[in-house]
mmCIF file of C-alpha atoms in Angstrom:
data_model
loop_
_atom_site.group_PDB
_atom_site.id
_atom_site.type_symbol
_atom_site.label_atom_id
_atom_site.label_comp_id
_atom_site.label_asym_id
_atom_site.label_seq_id
_atom_site.Cartn_x
_atom_site.Cartn_y
_atom_site.Cartn_z
ATOM 1 C CA MET A 1 129.262 48.561 31.530
ATOM 2 C CA GLY A 2 125.905 48.991 33.210
ATOM 3 C CA SER A 3 124.579 50.337 36.471
ATOM 4 C CA ALA A 4 121.573 50.020 38.776
ATOM 5 C CA THR A 5 120.502 52.103 41.767
ATOM 6 C CA ALA A 6 119.902 50.307 45.057
ATOM 7 C CA GLY A 7 119.603 53.378 47.236
ATOM 8 C CA VAL A 8 116.158 54.874 46.812
ATOM 9 C CA GLY A 9 113.905 56.945 49.014
ATOM 10 C CA SER A 10 115.186 57.363 52.565
ATOM 11 C CA LEU A 11 117.742 54.553 52.528
ATOM 12 C CA PRO A 12 121.024 55.343 54.278
ATOM 13 C CA THR A 13 124.188 56.063 52.323
ATOM 14 C CA ARG A 14 127.094 53.648 52.201
ATOM 15 C CA SER A 15 129.085 55.828 54.620
ATOM 16 C CA GLU A 16 126.204 55.860 57.077
ATOM 17 C CA ILE A 17 125.922 52.083 56.875
ATOM 18 C CA GLU A 18 129.628 51.519 57.356
ATOM 19 C CA GLY A 19 129.644 53.911 60.322
ATOM 20 C CA TRP A 20 126.504 52.482 61.926
ATOM 21 C CA ASP A 21 127.154 52.072 65.669
ATOM 22 C CA THR A 22 124.940 50.304 68.228
ATOM 23 C CA SER A 23 127.239 50.816 71.214
ATOM 24 C CA GLU A 24 124.928 53.580 72.495
ATOM 25 C CA LEU A 25 122.170 51.028 72.894
ATOM 26 C CA GLU A 26 124.456 48.598 74.698
ATOM 27 C CA ASN A 27 125.726 51.328 77.008
ATOM 28 C CA ALA A 28 122.176 52.525 77.621
ATOM 29 C CA ALA A 29 121.052 49.052 78.666
ATOM 30 C CA SER A 30 123.809 48.842 81.272
ATOM 31 C CA THR A 31 123.184 52.374 82.515
ATOM 32 C CA TRP A 32 119.432 51.910 82.791
ATOM 33 C CA ARG A 33 119.734 48.716 84.821
ATOM 34 C CA ALA A 34 122.176 50.398 87.200
ATOM 35 C CA ALA A 35 119.898 53.443 87.514
ATOM 36 C CA ALA A 36 116.877 51.269 88.340
ATOM 37 C CA ALA A 37 118.825 49.330 90.965
ATOM 38 C CA GLN A 38 120.180 52.509 92.554
ATOM 39 C CA SER A 39 116.758 54.137 92.697
ATOM 40 C CA GLU A 40 115.217 51.066 94.348
ATOM 41 C CA GLN A 41 118.078 50.855 96.844
ATOM 42 C CA VAL A 42 117.742 54.508 97.812
ATOM 43 C CA PHE A 43 113.978 54.278 98.332
ATOM 44 C CA ASP A 44 114.267 51.040 100.309
ATOM 45 C CA GLN A 45 116.791 52.743 102.571
ATOM 46 C CA HIS A 46 114.527 55.770 102.782
ATOM 47 C CA ARG A 47 111.702 53.570 103.990
ATOM 48 C CA GLN A 48 113.964 52.236 106.724
ATOM 49 C CA ASN A 49 114.823 55.818 107.673
ATOM 50 C CA ILE A 50 111.121 56.621 107.949
ATOM 51 C CA ALA A 51 110.499 53.595 110.172
ATOM 52 C CA ALA A 52 113.372 54.538 112.505
ATOM 53 C CA PRO A 53 114.844 57.973 111.648
ATOM 54 C CA GLY A 54 118.405 58.193 112.899
ATOM 55 C CA GLY A 55 117.896 54.932 114.765
ATOM 56 C CA THR A 56 115.259 56.534 116.984
ATOM 57 C CA THR A 57 111.714 55.372 117.680
ATOM 58 C CA TRP A 58 108.679 57.456 116.885
ATOM 59 C CA GLU A 59 104.993 56.578 117.006
ATOM 60 C CA GLY A 60 101.633 58.053 116.194
ATOM 61 C CA ASP A 61 99.535 59.136 113.243
ATOM 62 C CA ALA A 62 102.416 61.004 111.605
ATOM 63 C CA LYS A 63 104.527 57.847 111.481
ATOM 64 C CA ASP A 64 101.628 55.777 110.156
ATOM 65 C CA ALA A 65 100.948 58.328 107.427
ATOM 66 C CA ALA A 66 104.621 58.552 106.537
ATOM 67 C CA LEU A 67 104.999 54.759 106.333
ATOM 68 C CA ASP A 68 101.865 54.452 104.223
ATOM 69 C CA ARG A 69 103.222 57.075 101.815
ATOM 70 C CA VAL A 70 106.721 55.650 101.597
ATOM 71 C CA THR A 71 105.368 52.128 101.084
ATOM 72 C CA ALA A 72 103.233 53.367 98.202
ATOM 73 C CA ASP A 73 106.185 55.248 96.720
ATOM 74 C CA VAL A 74 108.504 52.241 97.017
ATOM 75 C CA SER A 75 105.916 50.300 95.009
ATOM 76 C CA VAL A 76 105.939 53.040 92.356
ATOM 77 C CA VAL A 77 109.739 53.004 92.191
ATOM 78 C CA ARG A 78 109.782 49.227 91.754
ATOM 79 C CA HIS A 79 107.194 49.508 88.985
ATOM 80 C CA GLN A 80 109.342 52.160 87.322
ATOM 81 C CA GLY A 81 112.355 49.894 87.752
ATOM 82 C CA ASP A 82 110.568 47.035 86.009
ATOM 83 C CA VAL A 83 109.777 49.267 83.036
ATOM 84 C CA VAL A 84 113.335 50.611 82.912
ATOM 85 C CA ARG A 85 114.738 47.078 82.946
ATOM 86 C CA ALA A 86 112.321 46.108 80.182
ATOM 87 C CA ALA A 87 113.608 49.091 78.161
ATOM 88 C CA ALA A 88 117.149 47.881 78.838
ATOM 89 C CA ASP A 89 116.225 44.434 77.498
ATOM 90 C CA ILE A 90 114.793 46.048 74.352
ATOM 91 C CA ALA A 91 117.940 48.134 73.887
ATOM 92 C CA GLU A 92 120.196 45.125 74.371
ATOM 93 C CA SER A 93 118.279 42.779 72.092
ATOM 94 C CA GLY A 94 117.676 45.613 69.644
ATOM 95 C CA SER A 95 121.404 46.198 69.391
ATOM 96 C CA GLY A 96 121.858 42.561 68.409
ATOM 97 C CA ASP A 97 119.054 42.727 65.854
ATOM 98 C CA ILE A 98 120.462 45.886 64.284
ATOM 99 C CA GLN A 99 123.958 44.399 64.148
ATOM 100 C CA ALA A 100 122.591 41.301 62.400
ATOM 101 C CA ALA A 101 120.757 43.446 59.844
ATOM 102 C CA LEU A 102 123.853 45.588 59.400
ATOM 103 C CA SER A 103 125.976 42.517 58.696
ATOM 104 C CA LYS A 104 123.609 41.496 55.904
ATOM 105 C CA VAL A 105 123.986 44.873 54.190
ATOM 106 C CA LEU A 106 127.773 44.789 54.464
ATOM 107 C CA ASP A 107 127.832 41.201 53.195
ATOM 108 C CA ALA A 108 125.667 42.170 50.221
ATOM 109 C CA ILE A 109 128.004 45.059 49.376
ATOM 110 C CA ALA A 110 131.079 42.823 49.741
ATOM 111 C CA ALA A 111 129.517 40.140 47.520
ATOM 112 C CA ALA A 112 128.848 42.663 44.763
ATOM 113 C CA GLU A 113 132.389 44.001 44.875
ATOM 114 C CA THR A 114 133.859 40.486 44.902
ATOM 115 C CA ASP A 115 131.869 39.835 41.731
ATOM 116 C CA GLY A 116 133.503 42.807 40.017
ATOM 117 C CA PHE A 117 130.867 45.482 40.640
ATOM 118 C CA ARG A 118 131.354 48.903 42.227
ATOM 119 C CA VAL A 119 128.932 50.005 44.993
ATOM 120 C CA GLY A 120 128.616 53.770 45.231
ATOM 121 C CA GLU A 121 127.874 56.130 48.104
ATOM 122 C CA ASP A 122 124.181 56.075 47.124
ATOM 123 C CA LEU A 123 124.310 52.234 47.014
ATOM 124 C CA SER A 124 124.143 52.271 43.228
ATOM 125 C CA VAL A 125 125.804 49.240 41.619
ATOM 126 C CA THR A 126 128.031 49.644 38.552
ATOM 127 C CA ASP A 127 129.740 46.956 36.488
ATOM 128 C CA THR A 128 133.491 47.564 36.242
ATOM 129 C CA LYS A 129 134.179 44.728 33.800
ATOM 130 C CA ARG A 130 134.219 44.878 30.030
ATOM 131 C CA VAL A 131 132.470 41.800 28.700
ATOM 132 C CA ASP A 132 131.720 40.409 25.286
ATOM 133 C CA VAL A 133 128.257 40.350 23.840
ATOM 134 C CA PHE A 134 127.730 36.743 24.901
ATOM 135 C CA SER A 135 128.319 37.555 28.622
ATOM 136 C CA MET A 136 126.442 40.836 28.667
ATOM 137 C CA ALA A 137 123.031 39.385 29.553
ATOM 138 C CA ALA A 138 124.437 37.377 32.450
ATOM 139 C CA ARG A 139 126.267 40.454 33.821
ATOM 140 C CA ARG A 140 123.115 42.542 33.610
ATOM 141 C CA THR A 141 121.261 39.861 35.537
ATOM 142 C CA ALA A 142 123.995 39.694 38.170
ATOM 143 C CA LEU A 143 124.059 43.483 38.474
ATOM 144 C CA SER A 144 120.306 43.585 39.000
ATOM 145 C CA GLU A 145 120.454 40.817 41.599
ATOM 146 C CA HIS A 146 123.237 42.537 43.563
ATOM 147 C CA ALA A 147 121.428 45.883 43.459
ATOM 148 C CA GLU A 148 118.194 44.277 44.650
ATOM 149 C CA GLY A 149 120.002 42.376 47.409
ATOM 150 C CA ILE A 150 121.691 45.529 48.710
ATOM 151 C CA ARG A 151 118.448 47.507 48.558
ATOM 152 C CA TRP A 152 116.507 44.814 50.413
ATOM 153 C CA ALA A 153 119.160 44.466 53.114
ATOM 154 C CA ALA A 154 119.371 48.253 53.584
ATOM 155 C CA GLU A 155 115.587 48.470 53.923
ATOM 156 C CA GLN A 156 115.657 45.706 56.530
ATOM 157 C CA LEU A 157 118.328 47.624 58.484
ATOM 158 C CA VAL A 158 116.216 50.792 58.513
ATOM 159 C CA GLN A 159 113.076 48.881 59.482
ATOM 160 C CA THR A 160 114.875 47.080 62.305
ATOM 161 C CA ASP A 161 116.307 50.319 63.686
ATOM 162 C CA THR A 162 112.887 51.994 63.448
ATOM 163 C CA LEU A 163 111.218 49.111 65.273
ATOM 164 C CA VAL A 164 113.710 49.304 68.145
ATOM 165 C CA SER A 165 113.171 53.062 68.334
ATOM 166 C CA LYS A 166 109.375 52.670 68.471
ATOM 167 C CA ARG A 167 109.580 49.997 71.161
ATOM 168 C CA LEU A 168 111.781 52.254 73.290
ATOM 169 C CA GLU A 169 109.379 55.128 72.693
ATOM 170 C CA ALA A 170 106.515 52.982 73.956
ATOM 171 C CA LYS A 171 108.458 52.177 77.128
ATOM 172 C CA ALA A 172 109.216 55.875 77.567
ATOM 173 C CA THR A 173 105.515 56.664 77.397
ATOM 174 C CA GLU A 174 104.764 53.888 79.874
ATOM 175 C CA LEU A 175 107.464 55.143 82.255
ATOM 176 C CA GLN A 176 106.197 58.717 82.129
ATOM 177 C CA GLY A 177 102.753 57.446 83.125
ATOM 178 C CA ILE A 178 104.019 55.841 86.341
ATOM 179 C CA GLN A 179 103.992 58.720 88.807
ATOM 180 C CA PHE A 180 104.014 59.223 92.544
ATOM 181 C CA ASP A 181 100.817 60.257 94.243
ATOM 182 C CA GLY A 182 100.428 63.985 93.622
ATOM 183 C CA GLU A 183 103.441 64.234 91.318
ATOM 184 C CA GLY A 184 103.205 67.202 88.987
ATOM 185 C CA GLN A 185 100.671 68.939 91.228
ATOM 186 C CA SER A 186 103.053 70.397 93.817
ATOM 187 C CA ASP A 187 104.406 73.953 93.715
ATOM 188 C CA HIS A 188 107.348 72.986 95.921
ATOM 189 C CA VAL A 189 110.609 74.855 95.413
ATOM 190 C CA VAL A 190 112.462 71.683 94.436
ATOM 191 C CA ARG A 191 112.623 71.581 90.654
ATOM 192 C CA ALA A 192 114.350 69.498 88.015
ATOM 193 C CA VAL A 193 114.937 71.819 85.079
ATOM 194 C CA ASP A 194 115.532 71.373 81.364
ATOM 195 C CA TYR A 195 112.516 69.132 80.741
ATOM 196 C CA SER A 196 111.998 71.110 77.552
ATOM 197 C CA THR A 197 115.063 69.428 76.070
ATOM 198 C CA MET A 198 113.550 65.940 76.276
ATOM 199 C CA PRO A 199 113.170 64.597 72.728
ATOM 200 C CA GLU A 200 109.797 63.410 71.532
ATOM 201 C CA ARG A 201 111.270 60.097 70.445
ATOM 202 C CA PRO A 202 114.610 58.319 70.734
ATOM 203 C CA GLN A 203 117.342 59.874 68.640
ATOM 204 C CA PHE A 204 120.443 58.000 67.569
ATOM 205 C CA PRO A 205 123.208 58.649 68.306
ATOM 206 C CA LEU A 206 121.837 59.446 71.759
ATOM 207 C CA PRO A 207 122.869 62.965 72.864
ATOM 208 C CA GLU A 208 124.525 64.125 76.046
ATOM 209 C CA LYS A 209 122.167 66.030 78.303
ATOM 210 C CA PRO A 210 123.768 68.155 80.999
ATOM 211 C CA TRP A 211 121.081 69.378 83.381
ATOM 212 C CA ASP A 212 120.640 71.387 86.586
ATOM 213 C CA TYR A 213 118.633 70.963 89.741
ATOM 214 C CA ASN A 214 117.798 73.832 92.088
ATOM 215 C CA LEU A 215 116.794 73.675 95.741
ATOM 216 C CA ASP A 216 115.775 76.410 98.182
ATOM 217 C CA LEU A 217 115.832 74.874 101.659
ATOM 218 C CA THR A 218 114.911 76.152 105.107
ATOM 219 C CA THR A 219 115.168 74.182 108.317
ATOM 220 C CA ASP A 220 112.257 72.059 109.489
ATOM 221 C CA LEU A 221 113.358 72.287 113.118
ATOM 222 C CA LYS A 222 111.278 74.379 115.532
ATOM 223 C CA VAL A 223 111.959 76.224 118.746
ATOM 224 C CA ASP A 224 109.498 76.959 121.541
ATOM 225 C CA GLY A 225 106.246 78.387 120.299
ATOM 226 C CA GLY A 226 106.522 76.625 116.940
ATOM 227 C CA LYS A 227 108.863 79.262 115.508
ATOM 228 C CA SER A 228 111.351 78.102 112.860
ATOM 229 C CA ALA A 229 114.792 77.359 114.277
ATOM 230 C CA GLY A 230 116.198 79.223 111.265
ATOM 231 C CA ALA A 231 114.545 82.497 112.214
ATOM 232 C CA GLY A 232 116.961 85.118 113.495
ATOM 233 C CA ILE A 233 120.046 83.244 112.252
ATOM 234 C CA THR A 234 122.371 85.507 110.296
ATOM 235 C CA VAL A 235 124.983 84.914 107.615
ATOM 236 C CA ASP A 236 127.615 85.751 110.231
ATOM 237 C CA ASP A 237 126.211 83.034 112.513
ATOM 238 C CA VAL A 238 126.463 80.451 109.729
ATOM 239 C CA TRP A 239 129.986 81.560 108.789
ATOM 240 C CA LYS A 240 131.125 81.291 112.408
ATOM 241 C CA GLU A 241 129.535 77.837 112.850
ATOM 242 C CA LEU A 242 131.036 76.459 109.627
ATOM 243 C CA HIS A 243 134.450 77.630 110.795
ATOM 244 C CA ARG A 244 133.917 76.153 114.254
ATOM 245 C CA CYS A 245 133.373 72.678 112.797
ATOM 246 C CA PHE A 246 132.676 72.179 109.105
ATOM 247 C CA ASN A 247 132.064 68.418 109.211
ATOM 248 C CA CYS A 248 129.765 68.762 112.248
ATOM 249 C CA ASN A 249 127.315 70.407 109.864
ATOM 250 C CA PHE A 250 128.109 69.073 106.378
ATOM 251 C CA PRO A 251 125.938 65.978 105.771
ATOM 252 C CA MET A 252 128.457 63.801 103.856
ATOM 253 C CA GLY A 253 131.313 61.654 105.037
ATOM 254 C CA GLY A 254 134.858 62.667 104.164
ATOM 255 C CA ALA A 255 134.379 66.377 104.912
ATOM 256 C CA PRO A 256 137.138 68.066 106.969
ATOM 257 C CA LYS A 257 136.709 69.586 110.410
ATOM 258 C CA GLU A 258 138.478 72.747 109.246
ATOM 259 C CA PHE A 259 136.660 75.075 106.881
ATOM 260 C CA PRO A 260 137.848 74.154 103.359
ATOM 261 C CA LYS A 261 139.895 76.504 101.192
ATOM 262 C CA VAL A 262 139.773 77.023 97.435
ATOM 263 C CA GLY A 263 141.846 74.276 95.826
ATOM 264 C CA ASP A 264 141.258 71.723 98.604
ATOM 265 C CA GLU A 265 140.244 68.254 97.434
ATOM 266 C CA LEU A 266 137.584 66.562 99.568
ATOM 267 C CA PRO A 267 136.989 62.763 99.428
ATOM 268 C CA LEU A 268 133.250 63.045 100.056
ATOM 269 C CA GLU A 269 131.146 59.883 100.237
ATOM 270 C CA ILE A 270 127.736 58.579 101.275
ATOM 271 C CA LYS A 271 127.282 55.447 103.350
ATOM 272 C CA MET A 272 124.139 53.518 104.180
ATOM 273 C CA ALA A 273 124.016 50.867 106.884
ATOM 274 C CA GLY A 274 127.799 51.120 107.164
ATOM 275 C CA ALA A 275 128.345 50.354 103.474
ATOM 276 C CA LYS A 276 129.642 52.931 101.013
ATOM 277 C CA LEU A 277 126.870 53.810 98.572
ATOM 278 C CA ALA A 278 128.722 56.247 96.329
ATOM 279 C CA ASN A 279 131.847 58.396 96.017
ATOM 280 C CA PHE A 280 131.611 62.169 95.603
ATOM 281 C CA PRO A 281 135.219 63.477 95.471
ATOM 282 C CA VAL A 282 135.336 67.209 94.762
ATOM 283 C CA ARG A 283 137.666 70.214 94.517
ATOM 284 C CA VAL A 284 136.703 73.453 96.248
ATOM 285 C CA THR A 285 136.409 76.265 93.692
ATOM 286 C CA GLN A 286 134.729 78.920 95.867
ATOM 287 C CA ALA A 287 134.448 79.542 99.629
ATOM 288 C CA GLU A 288 133.694 83.119 100.601
ATOM 289 C CA LYS A 289 131.355 85.398 102.520
ATOM 290 C CA SER A 290 130.096 88.743 101.294
ATOM 291 C CA GLY A 291 128.044 91.122 103.366
ATOM 292 C CA SER A 292 124.779 89.327 102.686
ATOM 293 C CA GLU A 293 125.576 85.757 101.659
ATOM 294 C CA ILE A 294 127.977 82.826 101.795
ATOM 295 C CA ASN A 295 128.976 81.032 98.590
ATOM 296 C CA ILE A 296 130.668 77.638 98.517
ATOM 297 C CA GLU A 297 131.172 75.708 95.284
ATOM 298 C CA PHE A 298 132.614 72.284 94.497
ATOM 299 C CA GLU A 299 133.693 70.787 91.172
ATOM 300 C CA THR A 300 133.710 67.022 90.659
ATOM 301 C CA LEU A 301 136.897 64.962 90.564
ATOM 302 C CA PRO A 302 137.390 61.571 88.828
ATOM 303 C CA GLY A 303 135.294 58.885 90.493
ATOM 304 C CA HIS A 304 132.420 61.223 91.340
ATOM 305 C CA VAL A 305 128.924 59.864 90.645
ATOM 306 C CA ASP A 306 128.140 62.986 88.626
ATOM 307 C CA GLY A 307 129.969 63.500 85.347
ATOM 308 C CA PRO A 308 133.319 65.271 84.905
ATOM 309 C CA GLY A 309 133.075 69.031 85.208
ATOM 310 C CA SER A 310 129.845 68.857 87.213
ATOM 311 C CA THR A 311 129.457 71.482 89.918
ATOM 312 C CA ILE A 312 127.373 72.087 93.034
ATOM 313 C CA HIS A 313 126.953 75.553 94.496
ATOM 314 C CA PHE A 314 125.764 76.262 98.063
ATOM 315 C CA ARG A 315 124.464 79.738 98.875
ATOM 316 C CA PHE A 316 123.415 80.770 102.387
ATOM 317 C CA PHE A 317 121.286 83.903 102.518
ATOM 318 C CA GLU A 318 118.658 85.590 104.684
ATOM 319 C CA GLN A 319 115.137 86.038 103.365
ATOM 320 C CA GLY A 320 111.927 86.797 105.208
ATOM 321 C CA GLY A 321 113.720 86.806 108.540
ATOM 322 C CA GLU A 322 114.965 83.245 108.068
ATOM 323 C CA MET A 323 118.165 81.539 106.900
ATOM 324 C CA HIS A 324 117.946 79.831 103.498
ATOM 325 C CA LEU A 325 120.239 77.344 101.788
ATOM 326 C CA GLY A 326 120.080 77.653 98.020
ATOM 327 C CA ILE A 327 121.643 74.866 95.971
ATOM 328 C CA ASN A 328 122.355 74.727 92.262
ATOM 329 C CA ALA A 329 123.888 71.569 90.818
ATOM 330 C CA HIS A 330 125.030 71.147 87.225
ATOM 331 C CA VAL A 331 125.248 67.460 86.274
ATOM 332 C CA THR A 332 127.169 66.451 83.154
ATOM 333 C CA ASP A 333 127.293 63.236 81.170
ATOM 334 C CA PRO A 334 127.491 60.420 82.300
ATOM 335 C CA GLY A 335 126.042 61.525 85.647
ATOM 336 C CA PRO A 336 122.581 60.561 86.949
ATOM 337 C CA GLY A 337 119.815 62.006 84.797
ATOM 338 C CA THR A 338 121.995 62.233 81.675
ATOM 339 C CA GLN A 339 121.175 58.678 80.659
ATOM 340 C CA PRO A 340 119.794 58.245 77.148
ATOM 341 C CA PHE A 341 116.091 58.719 76.587
ATOM 342 C CA PRO A 342 113.757 57.463 78.010
ATOM 343 C CA VAL A 343 115.411 57.058 81.408
ATOM 344 C CA GLY A 344 117.366 60.309 81.745
ATOM 345 C CA PRO A 345 114.497 62.825 81.899
ATOM 346 C CA ALA A 346 112.409 60.582 84.174
ATOM 347 C CA PHE A 347 115.355 59.910 86.478
ATOM 348 C CA ARG A 348 116.047 63.624 87.049
ATOM 349 C CA ALA A 349 113.015 64.098 89.275
ATOM 350 C CA GLY A 350 114.029 61.156 91.435
ATOM 351 C CA TYR A 351 117.634 62.349 91.670
ATOM 352 C CA THR A 352 116.455 65.829 92.662
ATOM 353 C CA GLY A 353 114.344 64.298 95.409
ATOM 354 C CA ILE A 354 117.335 62.280 96.626
ATOM 355 C CA ALA A 355 119.380 65.495 96.614
ATOM 356 C CA HIS A 356 116.734 67.131 98.809
ATOM 357 C CA LEU A 357 117.022 64.298 101.317
ATOM 358 C CA THR A 358 120.819 64.558 101.202
ATOM 359 C CA TRP A 359 121.055 68.337 101.694
ATOM 360 C CA GLN A 360 118.128 69.026 104.050
ATOM 361 C CA PRO A 361 120.245 67.896 107.044
ATOM 362 C CA TYR A 362 122.844 70.566 106.109
ATOM 363 C CA ILE A 363 120.547 73.461 106.995
ATOM 364 C CA ASP A 364 118.965 71.481 109.856
ATOM 365 C CA ARG A 365 122.315 70.761 111.529
ATOM 366 C CA LEU A 366 123.412 74.360 111.192
ATOM 367 C CA ALA A 367 120.182 75.645 112.727
ATOM 368 C CA ASP A 368 120.380 73.033 115.494
ATOM 369 C CA ASN A 369 124.007 73.794 116.399
ATOM 370 C CA ILE A 370 123.597 77.577 116.222
ATOM 371 C CA GLN A 371 120.487 77.509 118.395
ATOM 372 C CA GLN A 372 122.118 75.160 120.899
ATOM 373 C CA SER A 373 125.047 77.573 121.173
ATOM 374 C CA ARG A 374 122.426 80.067 122.394
ATOM 375 C CA GLY A 375 121.069 77.586 124.924
ATOM 376 C CA VAL A 376 118.020 76.689 122.816
ATOM 377 C CA VAL A 377 117.287 73.067 121.916
ATOM 378 C CA PRO A 378 115.148 72.803 118.742
ATOM 379 C CA ASN A 379 112.431 70.198 118.458
ATOM 380 C CA VAL A 380 111.668 67.765 115.639
ATOM 381 C CA GLY A 381 109.934 69.613 112.871
ATOM 382 C CA PRO A 382 107.157 68.489 110.524
ATOM 383 C CA PRO A 383 107.963 65.969 107.813
ATOM 384 C CA VAL A 384 109.959 67.151 104.820
ATOM 385 C CA VAL A 385 108.043 66.425 101.629
ATOM 386 C CA PRO A 386 110.053 66.713 98.408
ATOM 387 C CA PRO A 387 107.993 66.191 95.237
ATOM 388 C CA GLY A 388 107.512 62.519 94.546
ATOM 389 C CA LEU A 389 109.142 61.432 97.775
ATOM 390 C CA PRO A 390 107.568 60.431 101.111
ATOM 391 C CA PRO A 391 107.839 62.651 104.186
ATOM 392 C CA ILE A 392 110.729 62.225 106.587
ATOM 393 C CA ALA A 393 111.142 63.548 110.125
ATOM 394 C CA VAL A 394 114.515 64.961 111.170
ATOM 395 C CA PRO A 395 115.119 64.117 114.838
ATOM 396 C CA ASN A 396 117.213 66.392 117.049
ATOM 397 C CA THR A 397 120.414 64.714 118.224
ATOM 398 C CA GLY A 398 120.446 66.715 121.436
ATOM 399 C CA GLY A 399 124.092 67.713 121.195
ATOM 400 C CA ARG A 400 126.712 69.627 119.260
#
């Protein structure tokens, strides 16, 4: 009996080859395309909101500046979408290429074993037959040919996988270079955290990446004299207003009129132009007021856009003579921003900006309703400018 080693250098083991899985690439391609489409849809709708916020009409230099900014940002988002879709194409075609290369390795191993050879964990090939002296030369030749065939096929598999990885890395670099005007220069309180966990290059299998975003919001509405409508509002005022009418202030559909209790399940949703954009069903896990703050927390239910076990925590507190709304959201896989590299880390900033646009009306409505209960009607404040997103004016509805 003889033997020859096919596995040399950094070639994978037989177990690694037999367990090779490209489903992560296929799933990533689908997720990336959906993420690009959702981002473009949200920014297109945001542009419409800028043109006619709340269905109202506004004119002047502020509108022109806002439309110019949002038009530029929509162009950036579409450019990002094109790159993301190109990465999805690479992932999809790369999965097929890797599967084809994988099949060749498995076929080479099967051919050797059919011919009476044993292929080891290190891809070494051993003859299991006892042959006479006249057949020995032919068996040695066959052994060498099988070993070489397995080695060549395994090298091709590694090279194919490496090529796909490098092509995705190039798209990641390209995507990171497509930024909004001023992105990365703002010291705004809106932050997408955990950027330090972004890998330098694609890693397979692609890891889960739970992440958090944090917002610290104050109202943009003003009262006479240009004073913030949130000034002078206390935690007790907010608590009383939320109990008066919870869904008059909460900015998502599906919220109840009554203040929710721990254990309540809320079928929250977001609609745009009358069409449901996304479901956000949650269970209330905290709803309480201490002497100096209000804490409300939701945990996701099945069907929520964010992953299972994701949470969002709302904290109302007074600081600097003004009411603040602090928000911490923990997003788990497969929620937005947990997509495989390169899309996940880049998508977090956009999702945080969308969250700002979603939750800014929460503090604005509360300030508006509380002030109106005092006989004060707030005015439209200056544009809200989350990082990487265009400004948006929040018009006063004129009623509770």
